[in-house]
PDB file of C-alpha atoms in Angstrom:
ATOM      1  CA  MET S 267     -74.557   5.721  46.462  1.00  0.00           C
ATOM      2  CA  ASP S 268     -71.782   4.085  48.362  1.00  0.00           C
ATOM      3  CA  GLU S 269     -68.351   5.906  49.367  1.00  0.00           C
ATOM      4  CA  GLU S 270     -66.693   4.284  46.357  1.00  0.00           C
ATOM      5  CA  GLU S 271     -69.219   6.422  43.903  1.00  0.00           C
ATOM      6  CA  ILE S 272     -68.581  10.140  45.766  1.00  0.00           C
ATOM      7  CA  LYS S 273     -64.987   9.561  45.530  1.00  0.00           C
ATOM      8  CA  PHE S 274     -64.978   8.821  42.059  1.00  0.00           C
ATOM      9  CA  ILE S 275     -67.576  11.804  41.314  1.00  0.00           C
ATOM     10  CA  LEU S 276     -65.307  14.091  43.749  1.00  0.00           C
ATOM     11  CA  ALA S 277     -61.871  12.785  41.484  1.00  0.00           C
ATOM     12  CA  PHE S 278     -63.946  13.449  38.474  1.00  0.00           C
ATOM     13  CA  LEU S 279     -65.239  16.879  39.453  1.00  0.00           C
ATOM     14  CA  LEU S 280     -61.234  17.526  40.636  1.00  0.00           C
ATOM     15  CA  ILE S 281     -60.146  16.688  37.290  1.00  0.00           C
ATOM     16  CA  THR S 282     -62.467  18.632  35.803  1.00  0.00           C
ATOM     17  CA  MET S 283     -61.313  21.733  37.475  1.00  0.00           C
ATOM     18  CA  ILE S 284     -58.074  22.031  36.970  1.00  0.00           C
ATOM     19  CA  PHE S 285     -58.905  20.883  32.971  1.00  0.00           C
ATOM     20  CA  ILE S 286     -60.870  24.026  32.799  1.00  0.00           C
ATOM     21  CA  GLY S 287     -58.564  26.174  34.642  1.00  0.00           C
ATOM     22  CA  GLY S 288     -55.881  25.189  32.328  1.00  0.00           C
ATOM     23  CA  VAL S 289     -57.839  25.783  29.776  1.00  0.00           C
ATOM     24  CA  ILE S 290     -58.594  29.528  30.952  1.00  0.00           C
ATOM     25  CA  GLU S 291     -54.757  30.034  32.011  1.00  0.00           C
ATOM     26  CA  ALA S 292     -53.608  29.013  28.442  1.00  0.00           C
ATOM     27  CA  ARG S 293     -55.999  31.185  27.014  1.00  0.00           C
ATOM     28  CA  LYS S 294     -55.049  34.219  29.002  1.00  0.00           C
ATOM     29  CA  ILE S 295     -51.579  33.681  27.844  1.00  0.00           C
ATOM     30  CA  ILE S 296     -52.042  33.223  24.019  1.00  0.00           C
ATOM     31  CA  THR S 297     -54.210  36.529  24.257  1.00  0.00           C
ATOM     32  CA  ALA S 298     -51.116  37.923  26.065  1.00  0.00           C
ATOM     33  CA  ASN S 299     -48.676  37.222  23.383  1.00  0.00           C
ATOM     34  CA  ALA S 300     -50.920  38.128  20.703  1.00  0.00           C
ATOM     35  CA  ILE S 301     -51.568  41.454  22.277  1.00  0.00           C
ATOM     36  CA  LYS S 302     -47.493  41.883  22.827  1.00  0.00           C
ATOM     37  CA  GLU S 303     -46.984  40.874  19.164  1.00  0.00           C
ATOM     38  CA  GLN S 304     -48.848  43.635  17.930  1.00  0.00           C
ATOM     39  CA  LYS S 305     -47.452  46.352  20.407  1.00  0.00           C
ATOM     40  CA  GLU S 306     -43.973  45.210  19.108  1.00  0.00           C
ATOM     41  CA  LYS S 307     -45.522  45.652  15.462  1.00  0.00           C
ATOM     42  CA  GLU S 308     -46.712  48.948  16.223  1.00  0.00           C
ATOM     43  CA  ASP S 309     -43.678  49.709  17.855  1.00  0.00           C
ATOM     44  CA  TYR S 310     -41.568  49.015  15.007  1.00  0.00           C
ATOM     45  CA  TYR S 311     -43.924  50.513  12.258  1.00  0.00           C
ATOM     46  CA  ASN S 312     -44.128  53.956  14.446  1.00  0.00           C
ATOM     47  CA  ARG S 313     -40.130  54.094  14.313  1.00  0.00           C
ATOM     48  CA  LEU S 314     -40.268  53.752  10.460  1.00  0.00           C
ATOM     49  CA  VAL S 315     -42.627  56.376  10.461  1.00  0.00           C
ATOM     50  CA  ASP S 316     -40.610  58.773  12.654  1.00  0.00           C
ATOM     51  CA  ASP S 317     -37.054  57.841  11.770  1.00  0.00           C
ATOM     52  CA  CYS S 318     -37.095  56.507   8.106  1.00  0.00           C
ATOM     53  CA  LYS S 319     -37.329  58.102   4.886  1.00  0.00           C
ATOM     54  CA  CYS S 320     -40.628  56.804   2.813  1.00  0.00           C
ATOM     55  CA  LEU S 321     -39.667  55.809  -0.885  1.00  0.00           C
ATOM     56  CA  GLU S 322     -42.720  53.763  -1.898  1.00  0.00           C
ATOM     57  CA  LYS S 323     -46.458  54.310  -1.358  1.00  0.00           C
ATOM     58  CA  ASN S 324     -47.926  50.843  -2.793  1.00  0.00           C
ATOM     59  CA  ARG S 325     -49.487  49.588   0.671  1.00  0.00           C
ATOM     60  CA  ALA S 326     -53.451  49.455   0.585  1.00  0.00           C
ATOM     61  CA  ALA S 327     -54.704  51.077   3.803  1.00  0.00           C
ATOM     62  CA  CYS S 328     -58.082  52.486   5.071  1.00  0.00           C
ATOM     63  CA  SER S 329     -58.928  55.290   7.162  1.00  0.00           C
ATOM     64  CA  GLU S 330     -59.681  54.755  10.948  1.00  0.00           C
ATOM     65  CA  GLY S 331     -62.955  52.554  11.429  1.00  0.00           C
ATOM     66  CA  PHE S 332     -63.062  51.480   8.157  1.00  0.00           C
ATOM     67  CA  VAL S 333     -61.184  47.483   6.676  1.00  0.00           C
ATOM     68  CA  LEU S 334     -59.771  46.537   3.404  1.00  0.00           C
ATOM     69  CA  SER S 335     -62.727  44.628   1.374  1.00  0.00           C
ATOM     70  CA  ALA S 336     -61.758  41.233   0.684  1.00  0.00           C
ATOM     71  CA  ASP S 337     -61.060  42.147  -2.953  1.00  0.00           C
ATOM     72  CA  GLY S 338     -58.665  44.701  -1.857  1.00  0.00           C
ATOM     73  CA  LYS S 339     -60.563  47.506  -4.135  1.00  0.00           C
ATOM     74  CA  MET S 340     -62.154  49.606  -1.153  1.00  0.00           C
ATOM     75  CA  CYS S 341     -62.865  50.336   2.143  1.00  0.00           C
ATOM     76  CA  LYS S 342     -65.880  49.250   3.820  1.00  0.00           C
ATOM     77  CA  ASN S 343     -67.123  50.081   7.158  1.00  0.00           C
ATOM     78  CA  GLU S 344     -69.494  47.425   8.169  1.00  0.00           C
ATOM     79  CA  GLN S 345     -71.465  49.011  11.294  1.00  0.00           C
ATOM     80  CA  LYS S 346     -72.480  52.051   9.418  1.00  0.00           C
ATOM     81  CA  LYS S 347     -73.070  50.480   5.822  1.00  0.00           C
ATOM     82  CA  VAL S 348     -70.467  52.943   4.166  1.00  0.00           C
ATOM     83  CA  PHE S 349     -68.017  52.232   1.660  1.00  0.00           C
ATOM     84  CA  THR S 350     -64.915  54.509   0.586  1.00  0.00           C
ATOM     85  CA  ASN S 351     -61.742  54.712  -1.573  1.00  0.00           C
ATOM     86  CA  ILE S 352     -58.636  52.735   0.231  1.00  0.00           C
ATOM     87  CA  LEU S 353     -55.540  55.031   0.800  1.00  0.00           C
ATOM     88  CA  PHE S 354     -52.017  54.235  -0.136  1.00  0.00           C
ATOM     89  CA  SER S 355     -49.110  54.403   2.485  1.00  0.00           C
ATOM     90  CA  CYS S 356     -45.270  54.080   2.815  1.00  0.00           C
ATOM     91  CA  SER S 357     -44.438  50.342   1.740  1.00  0.00           C
ATOM     92  CA  LYS S 358     -40.651  50.801   1.918  1.00  0.00           C
ATOM     93  CA  TYR S 359     -38.746  52.996   3.947  1.00  0.00           C
ATOM     94  CA  ASP S 360     -35.211  53.756   3.655  1.00  0.00           C
ATOM     95  CA  CYS S 361     -33.595  53.792   7.663  1.00  0.00           C
ATOM     96  CA  ASP S 362     -29.236  55.372   7.094  1.00  0.00           C
ATOM     97  CA  GLY S 363     -28.989  52.425   4.347  1.00  0.00           C
ATOM     98  CA  GLU S 364     -31.379  50.031   5.558  1.00  0.00           C
ATOM     99  CA  ILE S 365     -34.806  49.276   3.324  1.00  0.00           C
ATOM    100  CA  ASN S 366     -37.350  47.798   5.257  1.00  0.00           C
ATOM    101  CA  VAL S 367     -40.469  47.027   2.713  1.00  0.00           C
ATOM    102  CA  TYR S 368     -44.087  45.700   3.690  1.00  0.00           C
ATOM    103  CA  ASN S 369     -44.778  42.280   2.927  1.00  0.00           C
ATOM    104  CA  ASN S 370     -48.051  42.006   1.689  1.00  0.00           C
ATOM    105  CA  LYS S 371     -48.380  38.272   1.943  1.00  0.00           C
ATOM    106  CA  THR S 372     -47.153  38.076   5.940  1.00  0.00           C
ATOM    107  CA  ASN S 373     -48.551  41.174   6.704  1.00  0.00           C
ATOM    108  CA  GLY S 374     -45.275  42.044   7.969  1.00  0.00           C
ATOM    109  CA  TRP S 375     -41.970  44.123   7.228  1.00  0.00           C
ATOM    110  CA  GLU S 376     -38.814  42.756   5.956  1.00  0.00           C
ATOM    111  CA  ILE S 377     -35.494  44.199   5.768  1.00  0.00           C
ATOM    112  CA  GLU S 378     -34.550  44.358   1.651  1.00  0.00           C
ATOM    113  CA  ASN S 379     -31.059  44.641   1.991  1.00  0.00           C
ATOM    114  CA  LYS S 380     -28.425  46.682   4.012  1.00  0.00           C
ATOM    115  CA  GLN S 381     -25.775  48.788   2.194  1.00  0.00           C
ATOM    116  CA  ASN S 382     -21.864  48.527   2.671  1.00  0.00           C
ATOM    117  CA  GLU S 383     -20.712  51.476   4.351  1.00  0.00           C
TER     118      GLU S 383
END
């Protein structure tokens, strides 16, 4: 191999390593953002449970360790091969006149209206 081929190989390896490092760093950022977003959703829900009045119970939920089946009719634990009935948790909260409703399509909470004082 001549000197030019060695320089080309080294440049290629350097560029490849920089690219791989960038991909790894981007993955870390995406994962951190997803964790932060999930924590914010949990904090928001905990505030609803602690500080607001439940108006409706129409949101399908499952016990710990279970997930809702694809048809939404039962809860399943794949690991233990066990099924159980779904639970209905609060789907609508009144927080001092601000109505928070769970949207099944977006799997998130939305403010329905705000009463005038």
